[in-house]
Short mmCIF file of C-alpha atoms in Angstrom, two decimals:
data_model
loop_
_atom_site.label_atom_id
_atom_site.label_comp_id
_atom_site.label_asym_id
_atom_site.label_seq_id
_atom_site.Cartn_x
_atom_site.Cartn_y
_atom_site.Cartn_z
CA UNK A 1 -25.98 -24.68 7.98
CA UNK A 2 -26.08 -26.88 11.32
CA UNK A 3 -29.39 -26.54 13.80
CA UNK A 4 -26.86 -25.03 16.26
CA UNK A 5 -26.63 -21.56 14.81
CA UNK A 6 -28.49 -18.72 16.61
CA UNK A 7 -31.81 -17.94 14.63
CA UNK A 8 -30.98 -14.26 14.54
CA UNK A 9 -27.75 -15.31 12.15
CA UNK A 10 -30.01 -17.74 10.12
CA UNK A 11 -30.67 -15.44 7.32
CA UNK A 12 -27.47 -13.70 6.79
CA UNK A 13 -26.26 -12.96 3.33
CA UNK A 14 -21.98 -13.27 4.42
CA UNK A 15 -20.17 -10.87 1.59
CA UNK A 16 -17.74 -12.25 -1.40
CA UNK A 17 -14.10 -11.39 -1.11
CA UNK A 18 -12.39 -11.67 -4.51
CA UNK A 19 -11.52 -15.13 -6.18
CA UNK A 20 -8.35 -16.17 -5.00
CA UNK A 21 -6.57 -18.69 -6.69
CA UNK A 22 -3.63 -21.01 -5.81
CA UNK A 23 -2.17 -21.42 -9.53
CA UNK A 24 -0.28 -17.85 -11.15
CA UNK A 25 -2.67 -15.55 -12.68
CA UNK A 26 -2.79 -11.14 -13.70
CA UNK A 27 -4.65 -11.14 -10.00
CA UNK A 28 -6.33 -6.98 -11.50
CA UNK A 29 -10.01 -8.55 -8.58
CA UNK A 30 -9.55 -7.82 -6.02
CA UNK A 31 -7.81 -4.31 -5.35
CA UNK A 32 -4.59 -5.03 -4.03
CA UNK A 33 -0.96 -2.53 -5.02
CA UNK A 34 1.07 -4.17 -7.62
CA UNK A 35 3.94 -2.72 -5.22
CA UNK A 36 6.16 -4.77 -2.56
CA UNK A 37 5.89 -3.12 0.83
CA UNK A 38 9.05 -0.60 1.80
CA UNK A 39 12.00 -1.80 2.57
CA UNK A 40 11.98 -0.23 5.26
CA UNK A 41 8.90 -3.03 6.08
CA UNK A 42 11.59 -5.21 6.09
CA UNK A 43 13.50 -3.85 7.68
CA UNK A 44 11.06 -4.21 10.82
CA UNK A 45 10.15 -7.53 10.43
CA UNK A 46 13.83 -8.80 11.36
CA UNK A 47 15.39 -11.74 14.18
CA UNK A 48 14.53 -9.13 17.17
CA UNK A 49 11.12 -9.49 16.43
CA UNK A 50 9.79 -12.92 15.12
CA UNK A 51 12.72 -14.12 18.72
CA UNK A 52 9.38 -11.65 20.33
CA UNK A 53 6.45 -13.50 19.44
CA UNK A 54 6.37 -15.63 22.02
CA UNK A 55 4.62 -12.19 23.89
CA UNK A 56 0.93 -10.91 23.93
CA UNK A 57 1.41 -7.22 21.41
CA UNK A 58 0.43 -4.20 22.62
CA UNK A 59 -3.29 -3.73 23.38
CA UNK A 60 -3.15 -0.35 22.98
CA UNK A 61 -1.03 -0.51 19.88
CA UNK A 62 1.12 2.60 21.18
CA UNK A 63 3.64 3.37 18.57
CA UNK A 64 1.47 3.14 15.50
CA UNK A 65 -1.01 4.61 16.96
CA UNK A 66 1.11 7.82 16.96
CA UNK A 67 3.21 7.60 13.84
CA UNK A 68 -0.78 7.84 12.84
CA UNK A 69 -0.93 10.76 14.02
CA UNK A 70 2.25 12.05 13.65
CA UNK A 71 0.98 11.29 9.77
CA UNK A 72 -2.24 13.73 10.06
CA UNK A 73 -0.95 16.34 12.66
CA UNK A 74 -3.77 14.67 15.58
CA UNK A 75 -2.91 13.07 18.50
CA UNK A 76 -2.56 9.24 19.20
CA UNK A 77 -5.88 9.90 21.09
CA UNK A 78 -7.54 10.79 17.82
CA UNK A 79 -6.36 6.81 16.40
CA UNK A 80 -8.39 3.92 16.66
CA UNK A 81 -6.50 1.29 14.85
CA UNK A 82 -7.89 -3.15 13.58
CA UNK A 83 -7.48 -5.95 12.89
CA UNK A 84 -7.68 -4.50 9.26
CA UNK A 85 -10.41 -1.64 8.14
CA UNK A 86 -13.31 -3.69 8.02
CA UNK A 87 -12.45 -4.14 11.73
CA UNK A 88 -12.38 0.10 12.17
CA UNK A 89 -16.05 -0.31 10.77
CA UNK A 90 -17.24 -3.70 12.82
CA UNK A 91 -17.02 -1.10 15.66
CA UNK A 92 -18.21 1.36 14.32
CA UNK A 93 -21.10 0.46 13.39
CA UNK A 94 -21.95 -1.61 15.95
CA UNK A 95 -21.27 1.01 18.22
CA UNK A 96 -22.71 4.25 16.91
CA UNK A 97 -25.74 2.23 15.52
CA UNK A 98 -25.85 0.09 18.49
CA UNK A 99 -29.60 -3.10 17.46
CA UNK A 100 -32.21 -1.67 16.75
CA UNK A 101 -30.71 1.90 16.19
CA UNK A 102 -30.95 3.72 12.11
CA UNK A 103 -27.64 4.16 9.69
CA UNK A 104 -27.58 5.37 5.71
CA UNK A 105 -25.92 3.87 2.63
CA UNK A 106 -25.47 4.53 -0.55
CA UNK A 107 -27.11 0.90 -2.39
CA UNK A 108 -23.89 0.56 -4.64
CA UNK A 109 -20.85 0.43 -2.25
CA UNK A 110 -18.73 -1.93 -0.47
CA UNK A 111 -20.60 -4.71 0.44
CA UNK A 112 -19.91 -4.90 3.57
CA UNK A 113 -22.07 -2.19 5.48
CA UNK A 114 -25.55 -4.00 4.58
CA UNK A 115 -23.94 -7.36 6.13
CA UNK A 116 -22.51 -5.18 9.53
CA UNK A 117 -25.89 -3.67 9.71
CA UNK A 118 -27.44 -7.30 9.30
CA UNK A 119 -25.85 -8.76 12.37
CA UNK A 120 -25.78 -6.35 14.62
CA UNK A 121 -29.24 -5.38 14.00
CA UNK A 122 -29.26 -2.51 12.32
CA UNK A 123 -32.21 -1.09 10.44
CA UNK A 124 -30.61 0.65 7.08
CA UNK A 125 -31.09 2.02 4.67
CA UNK A 126 -29.66 2.12 1.08
CA UNK A 127 -29.63 5.39 -0.81
CA UNK A 128 -30.04 4.81 -4.28
CA UNK A 129 -26.80 6.54 -6.13
CA UNK A 130 -27.97 8.93 -8.90
CA UNK A 131 -27.70 7.36 -13.23
CA UNK A 132 -24.61 8.76 -13.55
CA UNK A 133 -23.28 6.06 -9.81
CA UNK A 134 -22.56 9.31 -8.80
CA UNK A 135 -22.95 9.53 -4.93
CA UNK A 136 -25.09 12.87 -4.73
CA UNK A 137 -24.10 14.76 -0.83
CA UNK A 138 -28.35 15.96 0.04
CA UNK A 139 -29.42 13.10 0.26
CA UNK A 140 -27.08 12.18 3.25
CA UNK A 141 -27.65 15.53 4.63
CA UNK A 142 -30.57 15.41 8.20
CA UNK A 143 -31.03 11.92 8.19
CA UNK A 144 -30.79 11.05 12.48
CA UNK A 145 -29.27 8.25 11.65
CA UNK A 146 -25.42 7.36 11.55
CA UNK A 147 -24.29 8.34 8.20
CA UNK A 148 -21.75 5.76 6.57
CA UNK A 149 -19.83 6.99 2.35
CA UNK A 150 -16.96 5.05 0.80
CA UNK A 151 -15.38 7.96 -0.62
CA UNK A 152 -13.87 7.77 -3.00
CA UNK A 153 -17.54 4.73 -3.24
CA UNK A 154 -16.90 1.67 -4.93
CA UNK A 155 -16.87 -0.79 -7.51
CA UNK A 156 -17.75 3.58 -8.97
CA UNK A 157 -14.42 4.75 -7.63
CA UNK A 158 -16.72 7.87 -7.79
CA UNK A 159 -15.16 10.69 -4.94
CA UNK A 160 -16.95 13.35 -3.95
CA UNK A 161 -15.54 16.74 -3.17
CA UNK A 162 -14.45 17.93 0.58
CA UNK A 163 -17.07 20.36 0.89
CA UNK A 164 -19.63 18.11 0.09
CA UNK A 165 -18.00 15.73 2.26
CA UNK A 166 -18.80 18.54 5.11
CA UNK A 167 -22.51 19.04 4.27
CA UNK A 168 -23.13 16.22 5.24
CA UNK A 169 -20.96 16.33 8.95
CA UNK A 170 -22.12 19.85 9.70
CA UNK A 171 -25.61 19.10 8.74
CA UNK A 172 -25.83 15.36 11.30
CA UNK A 173 -24.36 16.79 14.15
CA UNK A 174 -26.03 15.07 16.12
CA UNK A 175 -25.36 11.32 14.86
CA UNK A 176 -21.99 9.34 13.85
CA UNK A 177 -20.90 9.91 10.39
CA UNK A 178 -18.24 7.68 8.95
CA UNK A 179 -16.73 8.40 5.45
CA UNK A 180 -14.15 5.22 4.85
CA UNK A 181 -11.51 6.64 3.38
CA UNK A 182 -9.39 3.38 1.81
CA UNK A 183 -8.95 4.50 -1.76
CA UNK A 184 -8.43 8.36 -0.33
CA UNK A 185 -4.56 8.10 -1.32
CA UNK A 186 -5.50 7.72 -5.01
CA UNK A 187 -7.40 10.81 -5.26
CA UNK A 188 -6.35 12.38 -2.56
CA UNK A 189 -8.62 14.94 -1.55
CA UNK A 190 -9.06 13.77 2.06
CA UNK A 191 -11.70 15.81 4.65
CA UNK A 192 -8.97 14.14 7.79
CA UNK A 193 -8.46 17.85 8.66
CA UNK A 194 -12.60 17.96 9.61
CA UNK A 195 -11.27 15.70 12.26
CA UNK A 196 -10.62 18.62 15.03
CA UNK A 197 -14.00 20.52 13.96
CA UNK A 198 -16.93 17.66 14.62
CA UNK A 199 -17.02 15.36 17.25
CA UNK A 200 -19.38 13.94 15.19
CA UNK A 201 -16.67 12.46 12.12
CA UNK A 202 -14.87 8.87 12.10
CA UNK A 203 -12.45 8.48 9.08
CA UNK A 204 -11.95 5.21 8.44
CA UNK A 205 -8.80 3.97 6.37
CA UNK A 206 -6.26 1.12 4.82
CA UNK A 207 -2.66 -0.33 5.12
CA UNK A 208 -4.29 -2.95 2.40
CA UNK A 209 -4.15 -0.41 -0.96
CA UNK A 210 -1.67 2.02 -0.80
CA UNK A 211 0.64 1.08 2.20
CA UNK A 212 0.86 -2.63 0.24
CA UNK A 213 0.09 -4.73 3.25
CA UNK A 214 -3.19 -6.02 2.24
CA UNK A 215 -1.79 -9.38 3.89
CA UNK A 216 -1.19 -7.61 7.96
CA UNK A 217 -4.86 -6.26 8.34
CA UNK A 218 -3.85 -3.10 9.29
CA UNK A 219 -6.78 -0.65 9.02
CA UNK A 220 -7.83 2.80 11.36
CA UNK A 221 -9.68 5.25 12.30
CA UNK A 222 -9.35 9.38 12.78
CA UNK A 223 -11.96 10.68 14.96
CA UNK A 224 -12.23 12.98 18.36
CA UNK A 225 -10.77 11.92 21.37
CA UNK A 226 -14.99 10.64 22.53
CA UNK A 227 -15.13 8.45 19.57
CA UNK A 228 -11.91 6.79 20.13
CA UNK A 229 -12.26 6.05 23.32
CA UNK A 230 -15.79 4.11 22.53
CA UNK A 231 -14.60 2.13 20.19
CA UNK A 232 -11.99 1.34 22.54
CA UNK A 233 -14.78 0.58 24.78
CA UNK A 234 -15.61 -1.85 22.24
CA UNK A 235 -12.37 -3.48 21.41
CA UNK A 236 -11.13 -3.85 25.08
CA UNK A 237 -14.71 -6.07 25.39
CA UNK A 238 -13.92 -8.12 22.62
CA UNK A 239 -10.45 -8.94 22.29
CA UNK A 240 -8.08 -6.56 23.66
CA UNK A 241 -5.42 -7.89 21.27
CA UNK A 242 -7.09 -7.80 18.11
CA UNK A 243 -3.25 -6.60 16.29
CA UNK A 244 -0.23 -8.57 16.16
CA UNK A 245 3.61 -7.51 16.54
CA UNK A 246 4.88 -8.58 12.76
CA UNK A 247 1.04 -5.87 12.24
CA UNK A 248 2.53 -3.70 13.92
CA UNK A 249 5.73 -2.93 13.02
CA UNK A 250 5.51 -3.44 9.10
CA UNK A 251 2.56 -0.21 10.15
CA UNK A 252 4.68 1.97 11.15
CA UNK A 253 7.93 0.98 8.87
CA UNK A 254 5.63 1.87 6.37
CA UNK A 255 3.42 4.80 7.55
CA UNK A 256 7.19 6.81 8.11
CA UNK A 257 7.91 5.87 4.10
CA UNK A 258 5.54 8.73 2.76
CA UNK A 259 8.46 9.13 -0.08
CA UNK A 260 8.06 6.27 -1.54
CA UNK A 261 4.52 5.41 -0.99
CA UNK A 262 4.52 8.15 -2.69
CA UNK A 263 6.19 7.17 -6.28
CA UNK A 264 4.09 4.08 -5.83
CA UNK A 265 0.65 5.82 -5.74
CA UNK A 266 1.77 8.61 -8.34
CA UNK A 267 2.65 5.50 -10.48
CA UNK A 268 -0.77 3.86 -10.15
CA UNK A 269 -2.51 6.76 -10.92
CA UNK A 270 -0.63 7.11 -13.89
CA UNK A 271 -1.03 4.01 -15.62
CA UNK A 272 -5.03 4.33 -14.28
CA UNK A 273 -5.14 6.84 -16.67
CA UNK A 274 -4.12 5.63 -19.23
CA UNK A 275 -5.49 2.45 -19.12
CA UNK A 276 -8.65 4.63 -19.31
CA UNK A 277 -7.47 5.98 -22.83
CA UNK A 278 -7.13 2.13 -23.80
CA UNK A 279 -9.86 1.04 -23.21
CA UNK A 280 -12.16 3.70 -24.66
CA UNK A 281 -10.57 2.77 -27.85
CA UNK A 282 -11.85 -0.80 -28.29
CA UNK A 283 -15.27 0.38 -26.81
CA UNK A 284 -15.20 1.40 -22.93
CA UNK A 285 -17.43 3.70 -20.94
CA UNK A 286 -15.74 4.24 -18.05
CA UNK A 287 -16.81 6.26 -15.14
CA UNK A 288 -13.97 8.87 -13.72
CA UNK A 289 -12.99 6.55 -11.59
CA UNK A 290 -10.65 8.33 -8.29
CA UNK A 291 -9.22 5.04 -6.78
CA UNK A 292 -7.21 2.52 -7.97
CA UNK A 293 -9.47 1.05 -10.14
CA UNK A 294 -11.73 1.21 -12.81
CA UNK A 295 -15.49 0.34 -13.31
CA UNK A 296 -15.92 0.30 -17.03
CA UNK A 297 -18.49 -1.14 -19.48
CA UNK A 298 -18.17 -2.72 -23.70
CA UNK A 299 -20.09 -0.76 -26.06
CA UNK A 300 -21.82 -4.08 -27.97
CA UNK A 301 -20.21 -7.60 -25.21
CA UNK A 302 -21.67 -7.87 -21.91
CA UNK A 303 -19.48 -8.23 -18.77
CA UNK A 304 -20.37 -11.31 -17.44
CA UNK A 305 -18.75 -12.50 -21.25
CA UNK A 306 -15.76 -10.36 -21.08
CA UNK A 307 -15.37 -11.42 -16.77
CA UNK A 308 -15.22 -15.20 -17.83
CA UNK A 309 -12.96 -15.02 -21.50
CA UNK A 310 -10.68 -12.92 -19.31
CA UNK A 311 -10.65 -16.16 -16.54
CA UNK A 312 -10.24 -18.12 -18.55
CA UNK A 313 -6.88 -17.16 -20.77
CA UNK A 314 -5.51 -15.93 -16.65
CA UNK A 315 -6.85 -12.76 -15.39
CA UNK A 316 -8.83 -12.01 -13.44
CA UNK A 317 -10.66 -9.22 -13.10
CA UNK A 318 -14.51 -8.76 -10.13
CA UNK A 319 -18.42 -9.24 -11.78
CA UNK A 320 -20.69 -7.63 -9.70
CA UNK A 321 -24.52 -9.51 -10.34
CA UNK A 322 -26.28 -6.89 -9.04
CA UNK A 323 -28.76 -4.39 -10.71
CA UNK A 324 -27.50 -2.10 -12.62
CA UNK A 325 -23.50 -2.47 -13.01
CA UNK A 326 -23.89 -5.81 -13.83
CA UNK A 327 -22.89 -4.65 -17.57
CA UNK A 328 -19.35 -3.03 -15.76
CA UNK A 329 -16.61 -4.90 -14.87
CA UNK A 330 -13.98 -3.37 -11.53
CA UNK A 331 -10.50 -3.52 -13.37
CA UNK A 332 -8.04 -2.95 -10.06
CA UNK A 333 -4.86 -1.02 -11.74
CA UNK A 334 -1.89 -3.23 -11.98
CA UNK A 335 1.32 -2.37 -13.02
CA UNK A 336 2.23 -0.94 -16.32
CA UNK A 337 2.90 -5.33 -18.00
CA UNK A 338 0.34 -6.38 -15.82
CA UNK A 339 -2.75 -3.28 -17.80
CA UNK A 340 -0.35 -4.40 -21.42
CA UNK A 341 -1.57 -7.80 -20.65
CA UNK A 342 -5.12 -7.18 -19.82
CA UNK A 343 -5.73 -4.27 -23.26
CA UNK A 344 -4.27 -7.26 -25.05
CA UNK A 345 -6.62 -10.25 -24.05
CA UNK A 346 -9.61 -7.67 -24.43
CA UNK A 347 -8.69 -6.66 -27.81
CA UNK A 348 -8.61 -10.67 -27.97
CA UNK A 349 -11.60 -11.36 -27.31
CA UNK A 350 -13.44 -8.17 -28.55
CA UNK A 351 -11.64 -9.15 -31.69
CA UNK A 352 -13.33 -12.80 -31.57
CA UNK A 353 -16.83 -12.19 -30.52
CA UNK A 354 -16.37 -9.94 -33.85
#
């Protein structure tokens, strides 16, 4: 740390991304899709587009916003597009809380929520998960502050029903409720339909998971026009060209190919459920994950030991040392061959350690 960093930022604890290695491994630690992008995405990123990269991208992202709006039965004015859903979350927490404002979120959830609260000077209340790691929706009612919930939650994979989400929104109508649906395509119980009913709801989504575009960094928010105008006010005051032309073209093509991505999502769900059963057979206990990852603990072998032993064998999973979840591994659902290799390695490790 230099002597020039402003005092406000010297105590920041940055978000820690999943490990990225530059040699071949089975990568089950960052919740990416095991499938390539749609062939339509490859067609969209063509020579004509590349030739146009000398020009600035469209700051209003009109084509992509229209494509997203059409997908959800909304208008383009209901869509904000950002450089990954992290961009959308950052602008939302900055804009709807403000320095000295109030926000609440689960104490075990996406690690960027407390980071953003810290960097934007927001007073954060972290509400403990229940003993089974679920979210009690009643604890988020009538909070009088901005509410942020990932649904399904990460890293637990557990999801609230739409009626529970609506209860939270309806009881906090003087504050914005941000529902982070990064993993919703693997759960299929979205609350997007409530955008037309409530002025205080912002649904945040991403192309990184089910749409196989993690490297493109495209996220979006869905809300009433006034909330979207607020986000655009912040964006155009900070970085009007926050989306590059290649990402816009790729995401526009991706959201138009529901058939391709629907098949992939169904396959991931199928592999997820089969892997749950296989892990149970070798002594694991997991949450009822509705995401593209599993959250598992072994009855006898510590999670950190399993993490290190898997890493030695070229298999990356995610381990968190945080209290209450330090006995668990978060395991991305990869291809069937990836999961076969994972289970075989775990069987070998458990046998050796027993």
